[in-house]
Coordinates of C-alpha atoms in Angstrom, one line a residue:
X21 CA 12.5 68.6 -86.3
X22 CA 14.1 67.6 -83.0
X23 CA 15.1 69.9 -80.2
X24 CA 18.8 69.0 -80.8
X25 CA 18.5 70.1 -84.5
X26 CA 16.8 73.4 -83.5
X27 CA 19.6 74.0 -81.0
X28 CA 22.2 73.2 -83.7
X29 CA 20.6 75.7 -86.1
X30 CA 20.5 78.3 -83.4
X31 CA 24.3 77.9 -82.9
X32 CA 24.8 78.0 -86.7
X33 CA 22.9 81.3 -86.9
X34 CA 25.1 82.6 -84.0
X35 CA 28.3 81.6 -85.7
X36 CA 27.1 83.1 -89.0
X37 CA 26.2 86.3 -87.2
X38 CA 29.7 86.5 -85.8
X39 CA 31.2 86.2 -89.2
X40 CA 28.9 88.9 -90.5
X41 CA 29.7 91.2 -87.6
X42 CA 33.4 90.7 -88.4
X43 CA 32.7 92.0 -91.9
X44 CA 30.6 94.9 -90.5
X45 CA 33.3 95.9 -88.1
X46 CA 36.0 95.9 -90.8
X47 CA 33.7 98.0 -93.1
X48 CA 33.0 100.5 -90.3
X49 CA 36.8 100.8 -89.8
X50 CA 37.3 101.3 -93.5
X51 CA 34.6 104.0 -93.5
X52 CA 36.3 105.9 -90.7
X53 CA 39.7 105.5 -92.3
X54 CA 38.3 106.8 -95.6
X55 CA 37.2 110.0 -93.9
X56 CA 40.7 111.3 -93.3
X57 CA 41.8 111.6 -97.0
X58 CA 38.5 113.4 -97.8
X59 CA 39.1 115.9 -95.0
X60 CA 42.7 116.5 -96.2
X61 CA 41.5 117.1 -99.8
X62 CA 39.1 119.7 -98.6
X63 CA 41.8 121.5 -96.7
X64 CA 44.1 121.5 -99.7
X65 CA 41.3 122.8 -101.9
X66 CA 40.5 125.6 -99.5
X67 CA 44.2 126.5 -99.2
X68 CA 44.6 126.8 -103.0
X69 CA 41.4 128.9 -103.2
X70 CA 42.7 131.2 -100.5
X71 CA 46.0 131.7 -102.3
X72 CA 44.2 132.7 -105.4
X73 CA 42.1 135.3 -103.5
X74 CA 45.2 136.7 -101.8
X75 CA 47.0 136.9 -105.1
X76 CA 44.1 138.9 -106.5
X77 CA 44.2 141.3 -103.5
X78 CA 41.3 140.0 -101.6
X79 CA 41.5 139.4 -97.8
X80 CA 42.0 135.9 -96.5
X81 CA 38.7 134.3 -95.4
X82 CA 38.4 134.0 -91.6
X83 CA 35.8 131.2 -91.6
X84 CA 36.9 127.7 -91.0
X85 CA 36.4 125.3 -93.9
X86 CA 33.6 122.8 -93.6
X87 CA 34.3 119.6 -91.8
X88 CA 31.6 117.7 -93.6
X89 CA 32.5 117.5 -97.3
X90 CA 31.0 114.9 -99.6
X91 CA 32.0 111.3 -98.9
X92 CA 34.5 109.7 -101.2
X93 CA 33.2 106.7 -103.2
X94 CA 35.2 104.3 -101.0
X95 CA 33.8 105.7 -97.8
X96 CA 30.2 105.6 -99.2
X97 CA 30.6 102.0 -100.3
X98 CA 32.1 100.9 -97.0
X99 CA 29.4 102.7 -95.1
X100 CA 26.6 101.0 -97.1
X101 CA 28.1 97.6 -96.7
X102 CA 28.7 98.2 -93.0
X103 CA 25.0 99.1 -92.5
X104 CA 23.8 96.1 -94.5
X105 CA 25.9 93.6 -92.7
X106 CA 25.0 95.1 -89.3
X107 CA 21.3 94.7 -90.0
X108 CA 22.0 91.1 -91.3
X109 CA 23.9 90.2 -88.2
X110 CA 21.1 91.5 -86.0
X111 CA 18.5 89.4 -87.8
X112 CA 20.8 86.4 -87.6
X113 CA 21.0 86.9 -83.8
X114 CA 17.2 87.2 -83.7
X115 CA 16.9 83.9 -85.5
X116 CA 19.4 82.3 -83.1
X117 CA 17.4 83.5 -80.1
X118 CA 14.1 82.3 -81.5
X119 CA 15.5 78.9 -82.5
X120 CA 17.1 78.5 -79.0
X121 CA 13.8 79.3 -77.3
X122 CA 11.9 76.9 -79.5
X123 CA 14.5 74.2 -78.8
X124 CA 14.3 74.5 -75.0
X125 CA 10.5 75.3 -74.9
X126 CA 11.1 78.4 -72.7
X127 CA 12.2 82.0 -72.7
X128 CA 15.9 81.9 -73.8
X129 CA 17.3 83.8 -70.9
X130 CA 18.2 81.0 -68.5
X131 CA 22.0 81.3 -68.3
X132 CA 24.9 83.7 -69.2
X133 CA 25.2 82.4 -72.7
X134 CA 21.7 83.1 -73.6
X135 CA 21.8 86.5 -71.8
X136 CA 24.9 87.5 -73.8
X137 CA 23.3 86.5 -77.2
X138 CA 20.0 88.3 -76.5
X139 CA 21.8 91.3 -75.1
X140 CA 23.9 91.6 -78.2
X141 CA 20.8 91.2 -80.3
X142 CA 19.0 94.1 -78.5
X143 CA 22.1 96.3 -78.8
X144 CA 22.5 95.7 -82.5
X145 CA 18.9 96.1 -83.4
X146 CA 18.5 99.2 -81.2
X147 CA 21.4 100.8 -83.0
X148 CA 20.2 99.7 -86.4
X149 CA 16.7 101.0 -85.9
X150 CA 18.0 104.3 -84.5
X151 CA 20.3 104.7 -87.5
X152 CA 17.3 104.9 -89.8
X153 CA 16.4 108.2 -88.1
X154 CA 19.9 109.6 -87.6
X155 CA 23.3 109.3 -89.4
X156 CA 25.1 107.1 -87.0
X157 CA 27.7 105.6 -89.3
X158 CA 30.5 107.1 -87.3
X159 CA 29.3 105.1 -84.2
X160 CA 29.2 101.7 -85.9
X161 CA 32.7 100.6 -85.1
X162 CA 32.1 101.3 -81.4
X163 CA 29.0 99.1 -81.5
X164 CA 30.0 96.1 -83.7
X165 CA 33.4 95.7 -82.0
X166 CA 32.1 95.2 -78.4
X167 CA 29.2 93.1 -79.7
X168 CA 31.6 90.8 -81.5
X169 CA 33.7 90.5 -78.4
X170 CA 30.7 89.6 -76.2
X171 CA 29.6 87.0 -78.7
X172 CA 33.1 85.5 -78.7
X173 CA 33.0 85.3 -74.9
X174 CA 29.6 83.7 -75.1
X175 CA 30.8 81.0 -77.4
X176 CA 34.2 80.4 -75.8
X177 CA 33.5 80.9 -72.1
X178 CA 29.8 81.0 -71.3
X179 CA 28.4 78.4 -73.7
X180 CA 25.8 76.2 -72.2
X181 CA 24.0 73.3 -73.8
X182 CA 20.3 73.7 -74.4
X183 CA 18.5 72.4 -71.3
X184 CA 15.6 72.9 -68.9
X185 CA 15.6 75.6 -66.3
X186 CA 16.5 75.3 -62.7
X187 CA 13.3 75.2 -60.4
X188 CA 14.0 78.7 -59.1
X189 CA 13.9 80.1 -62.6
X190 CA 10.6 78.6 -63.7
X191 CA 8.6 81.7 -63.3
X192 CA 7.0 84.4 -65.4
X193 CA 9.4 86.8 -63.7
X194 CA 12.1 85.3 -65.9
X195 CA 10.4 86.9 -68.9
X196 CA 9.8 90.2 -67.2
X197 CA 12.8 90.7 -64.9
X198 CA 15.6 89.3 -67.1
X199 CA 14.3 90.7 -70.4
X200 CA 14.1 94.2 -68.9
X201 CA 17.6 93.8 -67.5
X202 CA 18.9 92.7 -70.9
X203 CA 17.2 95.6 -72.6
X204 CA 18.6 98.1 -70.0
X205 CA 22.1 96.6 -70.5
X206 CA 21.8 97.1 -74.3
X207 CA 20.8 100.8 -73.9
X208 CA 23.6 101.3 -71.4
X209 CA 26.0 99.7 -73.9
X210 CA 25.2 102.2 -76.6
X211 CA 25.3 105.0 -74.0
X212 CA 28.8 103.8 -72.9
X213 CA 30.0 103.8 -76.5
X214 CA 28.8 107.4 -77.0
X215 CA 30.5 108.4 -73.7
X216 CA 33.8 106.9 -74.9
X217 CA 33.5 108.7 -78.2
X218 CA 32.7 112.0 -76.4
X219 CA 35.8 111.7 -74.1
X220 CA 38.1 110.8 -77.0
X221 CA 36.8 113.7 -79.2
X222 CA 37.0 116.1 -76.3
X223 CA 40.5 115.0 -75.5
X224 CA 41.7 115.6 -79.1
X225 CA 40.0 119.0 -79.3
X226 CA 41.6 120.1 -76.0
X227 CA 45.0 119.0 -77.3
X228 CA 44.5 120.7 -80.6
X229 CA 45.4 117.6 -82.6
X230 CA 43.5 116.7 -85.7
X231 CA 41.8 113.3 -86.0
X232 CA 39.0 111.4 -87.7
X233 CA 36.9 112.4 -84.7
X234 CA 36.8 115.9 -86.2
X235 CA 34.2 114.5 -88.7
X236 CA 32.0 113.3 -85.9
X237 CA 29.1 115.4 -84.5
X238 CA 30.1 118.2 -82.0
X239 CA 31.1 117.1 -78.6
X240 CA 28.1 118.7 -76.8
X241 CA 25.7 116.8 -79.1
X242 CA 27.4 113.5 -78.5
X243 CA 27.3 114.0 -74.7
X244 CA 23.7 115.0 -74.7
X245 CA 22.8 111.9 -76.7
X246 CA 24.6 109.7 -74.3
X247 CA 22.8 111.4 -71.4
X248 CA 19.5 110.8 -73.1
X249 CA 20.2 107.1 -73.4
X250 CA 21.1 106.9 -69.8
X251 CA 17.9 108.6 -68.9
X252 CA 16.1 105.8 -70.7
X253 CA 18.2 103.0 -69.3
X254 CA 18.1 104.0 -65.7
X255 CA 14.4 103.5 -65.1
X256 CA 14.7 100.1 -66.8
X257 CA 17.5 99.1 -64.4
X258 CA 15.4 100.5 -61.5
X259 CA 12.6 98.2 -62.5
X260 CA 15.1 95.3 -62.8
X261 CA 16.1 95.9 -59.2
X262 CA 12.6 96.0 -57.9
X263 CA 11.3 93.1 -60.0
X264 CA 14.3 91.0 -58.8
X265 CA 13.3 91.7 -55.2
X266 CA 9.7 90.6 -55.9
X267 CA 10.9 87.5 -57.6
X268 CA 13.3 86.7 -54.8
X269 CA 10.4 86.9 -52.3
X270 CA 8.5 84.3 -54.3
X271 CA 11.5 82.0 -54.9
X272 CA 13.4 82.3 -51.6
X273 CA 10.8 83.8 -49.2
X274 CA 12.8 87.1 -48.8
X275 CA 13.0 90.3 -50.7
X276 CA 16.7 90.8 -50.0
X277 CA 19.3 88.1 -49.1
X278 CA 22.5 90.0 -49.6
X279 CA 23.4 87.7 -52.4
X280 CA 26.4 88.9 -54.5
X281 CA 24.3 89.3 -57.6
X282 CA 21.7 91.4 -55.7
X283 CA 24.3 93.5 -54.1
X284 CA 26.1 94.2 -57.3
X285 CA 22.9 95.1 -59.1
X286 CA 22.3 97.7 -56.4
X287 CA 25.9 98.9 -56.8
X288 CA 25.2 99.5 -60.5
X289 CA 22.1 101.4 -59.7
X290 CA 23.9 103.6 -57.2
X291 CA 26.7 104.5 -59.7
X292 CA 24.3 105.4 -62.4
X293 CA 22.2 107.4 -60.0
X294 CA 25.4 109.3 -59.1
X295 CA 26.0 109.9 -62.8
X296 CA 22.6 111.3 -63.4
X297 CA 22.9 113.5 -60.3
X298 CA 26.3 114.8 -61.3
X299 CA 25.1 115.4 -64.8
X300 CA 22.3 117.6 -63.4
X301 CA 24.6 119.5 -61.1
X302 CA 26.1 122.6 -62.5
X303 CA 29.4 122.3 -60.6
X304 CA 30.3 119.0 -62.1
X305 CA 32.0 119.0 -65.6
X306 CA 30.5 116.9 -68.4
X307 CA 33.8 115.0 -68.6
X308 CA 33.6 114.0 -64.9
X309 CA 30.0 112.9 -65.3
X310 CA 31.0 110.8 -68.4
X311 CA 33.7 109.1 -66.4
X312 CA 31.1 108.2 -63.8
X313 CA 28.9 106.8 -66.5
X314 CA 31.7 104.6 -67.7
X315 CA 32.4 103.5 -64.2
X316 CA 28.7 102.3 -64.1
X317 CA 29.2 100.3 -67.2
X318 CA 32.4 98.8 -65.8
X319 CA 30.3 97.7 -62.9
X320 CA 27.9 96.0 -65.3
X321 CA 30.8 94.1 -66.9
X322 CA 32.0 93.0 -63.5
X323 CA 28.5 91.9 -62.6
X324 CA 28.1 89.6 -65.6
X325 CA 31.7 88.5 -66.3
X326 CA 33.0 88.2 -62.7
X327 CA 30.1 88.0 -60.1
X328 CA 28.0 85.6 -62.2
X329 CA 30.9 83.3 -62.8
X330 CA 33.2 83.3 -59.8
X331 CA 30.9 84.3 -56.9
X332 CA 28.8 81.6 -55.3
X333 CA 25.3 82.5 -54.3
X334 CA 21.6 81.9 -54.9
X335 CA 22.1 83.3 -58.5
X336 CA 24.8 80.8 -59.4
X337 CA 22.9 79.4 -62.3
X338 CA 25.0 80.6 -65.3
X339 CA 25.5 77.1 -66.4
X340 CA 29.3 77.3 -66.1

């Protein structure tokens, strides 16, 4: 089988994964939508029961009804299909990454297109593996949606034909430095999704409005989980920054060149360091800290979607 055929199969796996993720995203949305009728039925049932108790002379119960009734059949089916298709999409991305690497005879992280595909694979597989230990069906839409958007950008904007690496990239540091950066970005992505959910749920709770978010875990639990993920991702990003400096010394005879990509990588590190510091400071609210975390993720988006594409420097090798 020729390298061109392998590259074609890699693209086919990618396109199929995008179709599968579209189904997964719709199923996750249907699952969330199906939660609202179930919640309303519980409220009606509790109201009828209270009326019977009051009619019999009993006091009205003061405890709030449970916000976690049994899932409706529609919600259960949608959740099952969403989980299956998310796993399938992750394995299709894995196949695409492997086939691309075999086709080019190197580690498939030489340009923005390959980075986006592998980053999406890490994100989906990390979420899917984590979901085997915890019930994360409520988070699925906030994972598959952004992943599908990134893959769309990879195909439409960042696509690069399978080819050899630039001389400056032909180093074992490509495997170490860029892989860790990709993994850190994947963990940051899940952490950002949790931060968004936390801020949305907190906002609805403060306003007193009911929403499907009432069926999600409690806001402190969501925020703590997001914080835990950032604690994991931050050392990975720190290693990325240090490893990049070492690689720069080997490739360009200097640890630091004030290249736009180097500077922005450090900016991301500073913002996330500020988030972790604010999270550990008693005088800073959890909401403010979460906004800082989202600012850090916005810097990641700017780094890969703007700096890599429009800024000219020693890292201008995205293939665009």
